[in-house]
Coordinates of C-alpha atoms in Angstrom, one line a residue:
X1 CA 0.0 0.0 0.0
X2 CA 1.1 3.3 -1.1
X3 CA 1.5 6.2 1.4
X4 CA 1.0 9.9 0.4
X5 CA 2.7 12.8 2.1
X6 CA 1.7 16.3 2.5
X7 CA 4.5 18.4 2.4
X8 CA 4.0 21.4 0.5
X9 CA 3.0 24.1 3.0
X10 CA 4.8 26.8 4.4
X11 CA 4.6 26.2 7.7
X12 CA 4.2 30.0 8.4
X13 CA 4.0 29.6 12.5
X14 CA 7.6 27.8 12.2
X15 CA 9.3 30.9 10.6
X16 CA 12.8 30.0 12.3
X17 CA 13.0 27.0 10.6
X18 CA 10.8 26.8 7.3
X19 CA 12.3 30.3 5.8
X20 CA 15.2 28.1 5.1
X21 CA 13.7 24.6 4.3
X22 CA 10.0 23.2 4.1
X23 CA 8.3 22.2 7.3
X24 CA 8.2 18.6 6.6
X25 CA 12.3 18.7 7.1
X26 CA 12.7 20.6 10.3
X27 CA 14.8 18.1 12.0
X28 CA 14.2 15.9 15.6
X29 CA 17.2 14.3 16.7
X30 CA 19.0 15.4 13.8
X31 CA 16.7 13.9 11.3
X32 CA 14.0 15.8 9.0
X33 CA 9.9 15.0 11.2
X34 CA 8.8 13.7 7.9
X35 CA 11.7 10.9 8.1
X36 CA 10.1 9.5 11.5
X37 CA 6.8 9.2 10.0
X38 CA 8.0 6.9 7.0
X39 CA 10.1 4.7 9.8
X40 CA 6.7 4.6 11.2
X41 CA 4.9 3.5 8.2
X42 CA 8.1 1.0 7.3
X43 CA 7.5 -0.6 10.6
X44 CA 4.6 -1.7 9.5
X45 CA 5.7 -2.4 6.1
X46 CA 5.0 0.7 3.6
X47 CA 7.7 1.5 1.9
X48 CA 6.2 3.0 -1.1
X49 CA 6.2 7.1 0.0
X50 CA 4.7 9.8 -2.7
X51 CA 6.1 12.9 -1.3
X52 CA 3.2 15.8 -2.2
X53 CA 6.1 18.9 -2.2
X54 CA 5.7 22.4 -3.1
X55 CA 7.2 25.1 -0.9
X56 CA 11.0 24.5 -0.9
X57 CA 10.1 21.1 -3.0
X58 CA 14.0 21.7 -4.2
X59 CA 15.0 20.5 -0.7
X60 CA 13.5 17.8 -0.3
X61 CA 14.6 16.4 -3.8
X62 CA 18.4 16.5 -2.8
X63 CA 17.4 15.4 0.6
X64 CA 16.6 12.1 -1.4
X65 CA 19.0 12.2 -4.0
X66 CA 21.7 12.5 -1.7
X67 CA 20.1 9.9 0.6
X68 CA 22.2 7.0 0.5
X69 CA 25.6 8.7 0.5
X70 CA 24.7 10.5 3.4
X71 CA 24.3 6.5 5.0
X72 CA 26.8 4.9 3.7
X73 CA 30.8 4.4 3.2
X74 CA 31.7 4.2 -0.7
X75 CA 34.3 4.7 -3.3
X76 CA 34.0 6.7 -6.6
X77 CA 36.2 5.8 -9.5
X78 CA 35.9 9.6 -10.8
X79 CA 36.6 8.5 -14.2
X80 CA 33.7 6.3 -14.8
X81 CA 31.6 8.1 -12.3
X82 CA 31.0 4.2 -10.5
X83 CA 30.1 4.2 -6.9
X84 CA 30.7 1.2 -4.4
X85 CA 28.9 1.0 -1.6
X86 CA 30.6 -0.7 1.6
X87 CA 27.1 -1.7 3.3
X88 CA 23.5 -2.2 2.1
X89 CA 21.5 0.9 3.6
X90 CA 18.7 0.1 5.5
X91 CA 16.2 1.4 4.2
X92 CA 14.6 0.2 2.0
X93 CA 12.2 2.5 0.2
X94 CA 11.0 3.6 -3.0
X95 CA 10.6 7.8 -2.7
X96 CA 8.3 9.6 -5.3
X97 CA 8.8 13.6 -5.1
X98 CA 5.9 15.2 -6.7
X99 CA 6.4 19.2 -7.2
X100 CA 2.6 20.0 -6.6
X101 CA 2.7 23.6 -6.7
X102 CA 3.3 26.4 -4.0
X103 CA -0.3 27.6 -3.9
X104 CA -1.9 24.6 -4.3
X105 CA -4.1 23.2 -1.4
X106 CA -4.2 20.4 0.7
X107 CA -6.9 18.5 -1.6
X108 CA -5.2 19.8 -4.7
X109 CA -2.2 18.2 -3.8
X110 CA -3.9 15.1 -3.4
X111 CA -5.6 14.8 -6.8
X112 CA -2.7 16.5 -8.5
X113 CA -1.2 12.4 -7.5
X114 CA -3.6 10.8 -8.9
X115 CA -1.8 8.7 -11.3
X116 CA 0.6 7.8 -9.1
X117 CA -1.6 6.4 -6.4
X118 CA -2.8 3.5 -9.2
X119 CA -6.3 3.7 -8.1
X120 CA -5.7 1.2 -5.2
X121 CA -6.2 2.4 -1.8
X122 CA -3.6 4.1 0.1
X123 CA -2.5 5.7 3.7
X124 CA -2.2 9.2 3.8
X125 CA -0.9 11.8 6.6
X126 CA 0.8 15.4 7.0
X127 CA 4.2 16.1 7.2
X128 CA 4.5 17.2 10.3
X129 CA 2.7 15.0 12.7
X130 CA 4.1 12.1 14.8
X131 CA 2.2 9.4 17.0
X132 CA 2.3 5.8 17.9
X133 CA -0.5 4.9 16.0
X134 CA -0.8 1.3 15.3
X135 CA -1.5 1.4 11.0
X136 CA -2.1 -2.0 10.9
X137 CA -5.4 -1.7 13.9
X138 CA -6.1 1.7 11.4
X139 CA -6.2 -0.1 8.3
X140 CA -7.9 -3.2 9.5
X141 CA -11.0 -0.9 10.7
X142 CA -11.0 0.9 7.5
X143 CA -11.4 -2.3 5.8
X144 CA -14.3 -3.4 7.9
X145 CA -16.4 -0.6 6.8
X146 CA -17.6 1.0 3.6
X147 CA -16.0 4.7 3.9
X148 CA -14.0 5.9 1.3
X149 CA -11.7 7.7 4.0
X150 CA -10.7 6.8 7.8
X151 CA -9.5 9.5 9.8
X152 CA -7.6 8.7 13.6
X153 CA -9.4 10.6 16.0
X154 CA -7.0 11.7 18.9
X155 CA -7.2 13.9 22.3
X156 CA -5.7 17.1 22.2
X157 CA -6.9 19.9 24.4
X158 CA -6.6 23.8 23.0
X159 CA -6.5 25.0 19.2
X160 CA -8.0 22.2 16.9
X161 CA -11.6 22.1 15.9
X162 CA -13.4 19.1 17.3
X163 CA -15.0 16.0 15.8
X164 CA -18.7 15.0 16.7
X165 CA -18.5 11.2 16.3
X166 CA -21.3 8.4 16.3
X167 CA -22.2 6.5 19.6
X168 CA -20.1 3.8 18.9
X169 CA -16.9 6.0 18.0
X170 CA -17.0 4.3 14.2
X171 CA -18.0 7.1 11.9
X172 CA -17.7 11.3 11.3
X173 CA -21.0 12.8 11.4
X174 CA -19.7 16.6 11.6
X175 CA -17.4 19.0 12.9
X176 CA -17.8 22.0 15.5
X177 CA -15.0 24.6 17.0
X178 CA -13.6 23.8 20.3
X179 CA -13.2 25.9 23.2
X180 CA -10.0 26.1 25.1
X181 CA -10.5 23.4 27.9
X182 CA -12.4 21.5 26.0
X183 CA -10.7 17.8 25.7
X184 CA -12.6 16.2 22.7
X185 CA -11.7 14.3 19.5
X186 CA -10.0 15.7 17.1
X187 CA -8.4 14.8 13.7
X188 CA -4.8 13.5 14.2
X189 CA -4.2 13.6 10.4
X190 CA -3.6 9.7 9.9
X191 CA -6.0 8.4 7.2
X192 CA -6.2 5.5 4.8
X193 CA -8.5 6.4 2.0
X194 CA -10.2 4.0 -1.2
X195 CA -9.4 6.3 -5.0
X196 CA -13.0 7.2 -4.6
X197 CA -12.7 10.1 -2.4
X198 CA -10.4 11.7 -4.9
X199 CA -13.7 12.5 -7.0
X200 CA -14.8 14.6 -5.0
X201 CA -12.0 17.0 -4.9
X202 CA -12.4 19.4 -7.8
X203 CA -9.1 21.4 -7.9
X204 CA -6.1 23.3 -6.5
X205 CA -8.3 25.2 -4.3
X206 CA -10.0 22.4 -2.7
X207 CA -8.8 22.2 0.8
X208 CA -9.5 18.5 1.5
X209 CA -10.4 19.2 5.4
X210 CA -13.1 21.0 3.7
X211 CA -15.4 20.0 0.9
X212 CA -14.4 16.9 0.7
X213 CA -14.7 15.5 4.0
X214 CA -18.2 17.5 4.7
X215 CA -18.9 15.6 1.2
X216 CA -18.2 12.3 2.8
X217 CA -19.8 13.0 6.0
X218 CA -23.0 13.8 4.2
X219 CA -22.5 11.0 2.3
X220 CA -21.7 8.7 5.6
X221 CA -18.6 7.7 4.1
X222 CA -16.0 9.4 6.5
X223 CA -15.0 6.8 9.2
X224 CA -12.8 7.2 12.4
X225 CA -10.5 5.3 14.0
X226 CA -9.6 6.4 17.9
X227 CA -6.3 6.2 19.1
X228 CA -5.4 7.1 22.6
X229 CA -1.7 6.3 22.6
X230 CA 0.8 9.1 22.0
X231 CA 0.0 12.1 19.3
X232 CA 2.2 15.4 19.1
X233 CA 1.8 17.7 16.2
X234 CA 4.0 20.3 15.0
X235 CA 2.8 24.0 14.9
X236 CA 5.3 25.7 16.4
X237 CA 8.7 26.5 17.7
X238 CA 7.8 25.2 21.3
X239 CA 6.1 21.9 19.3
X240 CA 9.7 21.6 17.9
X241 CA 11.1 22.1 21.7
X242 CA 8.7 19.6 23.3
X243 CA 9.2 17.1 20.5
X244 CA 13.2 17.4 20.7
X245 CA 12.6 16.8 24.7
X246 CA 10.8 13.8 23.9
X247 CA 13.5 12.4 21.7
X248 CA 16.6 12.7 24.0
X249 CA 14.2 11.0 26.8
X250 CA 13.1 8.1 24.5
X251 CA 10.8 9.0 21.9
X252 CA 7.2 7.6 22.5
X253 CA 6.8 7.6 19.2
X254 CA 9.6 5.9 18.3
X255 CA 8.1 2.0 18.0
X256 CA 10.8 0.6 15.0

C-alpha cells in the first residue's frame, strides 16, 4: 500500500526553521519529522512514499537524492563516475517527489497524484505530525467498513476544531470549534482512504479538510479510528522544543 505525504505548505507559525527549508524537514534528533513518520509507516511495512512537495520542494529532492551517501561508506572511481557501496542501507524505500505547486491546497495536492496512487487504496498523513499509532489496527478498521476515508481521532486539548462522532466512536458525522478546555476528539491527520474520495476534490483550491470531507460526512462515508496512545503535532517553535525533549528522553513515538 502506497502512502501519500503532504509536504507542501509553508509552515508560516515555524518561521525560524521553514524560511530556510519546508516544514516537513525541520529536524528531531538530527533527522527531518517527515523521516520519522515513513520509519513509522516502514515498521509496519509501507515503503512506497509519494512525497506531495511544493514550498522549498527543491529541498526535499536532494534530501533524497543525496540519501544514501549521506548512509553509507563508498568509493567513486571519478573517471567512470561508478560508486561502491561498503554496506546495504537500511532502508529500503521507493521515494516519489511530486512538485505539486506552492499555492496549491491540501486536496489539490492530493488529486494532483492521482496517477501515481494506481487507483488502489492508500494511507495518507501530514508532514508534520508524529504518533504511535498502530497502522495496521487503522487499516484493518477501515477495511471493515464502507467509507471511502478513515480518519484517527485523537485527544488534544486547545486550538484544533473538534470532531462530533457516532455513539459507537465508528463514523464522522460533523465537525464543530472547540473551546479552550475543551478535551474532545480531534483529527490527528492519519488516514487510509479508497481512490474514490479523490472525485470529490475538484481542484487546486480544494482544501481536503473542507469540501471533501463534509462531502463524505453527508455522504456517511468518513470513518474514524480512535487512538489514545501518544499524538504530538507540530505547529510551532515550542512543538519543535517539546518534540526534541521527547527524543533525548526516548521518543514515544519511536516503535521501530
Amino acid at each position: 500500500m502506497k502512502v501519500a505525504l503532504l509536504a507542501g505548505g509553508l509552515g508560516t507559525r515555524l518561521s525560524e526553521e521553514t524560511a530556510i527549508r519546508p516544514k516537513p524537514m525541520v529536524e528531531i534528533g538530527g533527522k527531518p519529522i517527515m523521516w520519522h513518520i515513513m520509519k513509522l509507516y516502514a515498521h509496519y511495512g509501507m515503503r512506497d512514499f509519494v512525497i506531495l512537495g511544493g514550498y522549498k520542494v527543491d529541498y526535499i529532492k536532494d534530501y533524497f537524492l543525496r540519501y544514501r551517501a549521506s548512509q553509507c561508506d563508498f568509493s567513486i572511481d571519478l573517471s567512470s563516475g561508478r560508486v561502491d557501496w561498503f554496506e546495504a542501507m537500511g532502508d529500503d524505500w521507493r521515494v516519489t517527489v511530486l512538485n505539486t505547486g506552492d499555492a496549491t491546497m491540501t486536496g489539490g495536492r492530493i488529486l494532483r497524484a492521482r496517477r501515481f496512487l494506481e487507483d488502489e487504496r492508500f494511507c495518507l498523513t501530514y508532514g508534520d505530525g508524529l504518533s504511535d499509532v498502530n497502522m495496521k489496527r487503522l487499516i484493518a478498521k477501515h477495511a471493515s467498513t464502507d467509507a471511502w476515508c478513515t480518519l484517527t481521532a485523537v485527544v488534544q486539548p486547545g486550538r484544533y476544531g473538534a470532531l462530533r462522532l457516532s455513539e459507537d466512536l465508528t463514523e464522522v458525522k460533523g465537525f464543530r470549534e472547540k473551546g479552550v478546555a475543551d478535551g474532545g476528539l480531534i483529527n490527528g491527520g492519519f488516514f487510509v482512504c479508497e481512490p474514490q474520495m479523490l472525485d470529490l476534490i475538484d481542484d487546486d483550491d480544494t482544501v481536503f479538510e473542507a469540501e471533501p470531507m463534509q462531502r463524505m460526512v453527508e455522504r456517511g462515508k468518513l470513518g474514524s479510528y480512535v487512538h489514545d496512545g501518544y499524538w504530538q503535532s507540530m505547529d510551532s517553535l515550542r512543538d519543535k522544543q517539546i518534540l526534541e525533549a521527547q527524543w533525548a528522553s526516548g521518543a514515544p513515538w519511536k516503535i521501530w
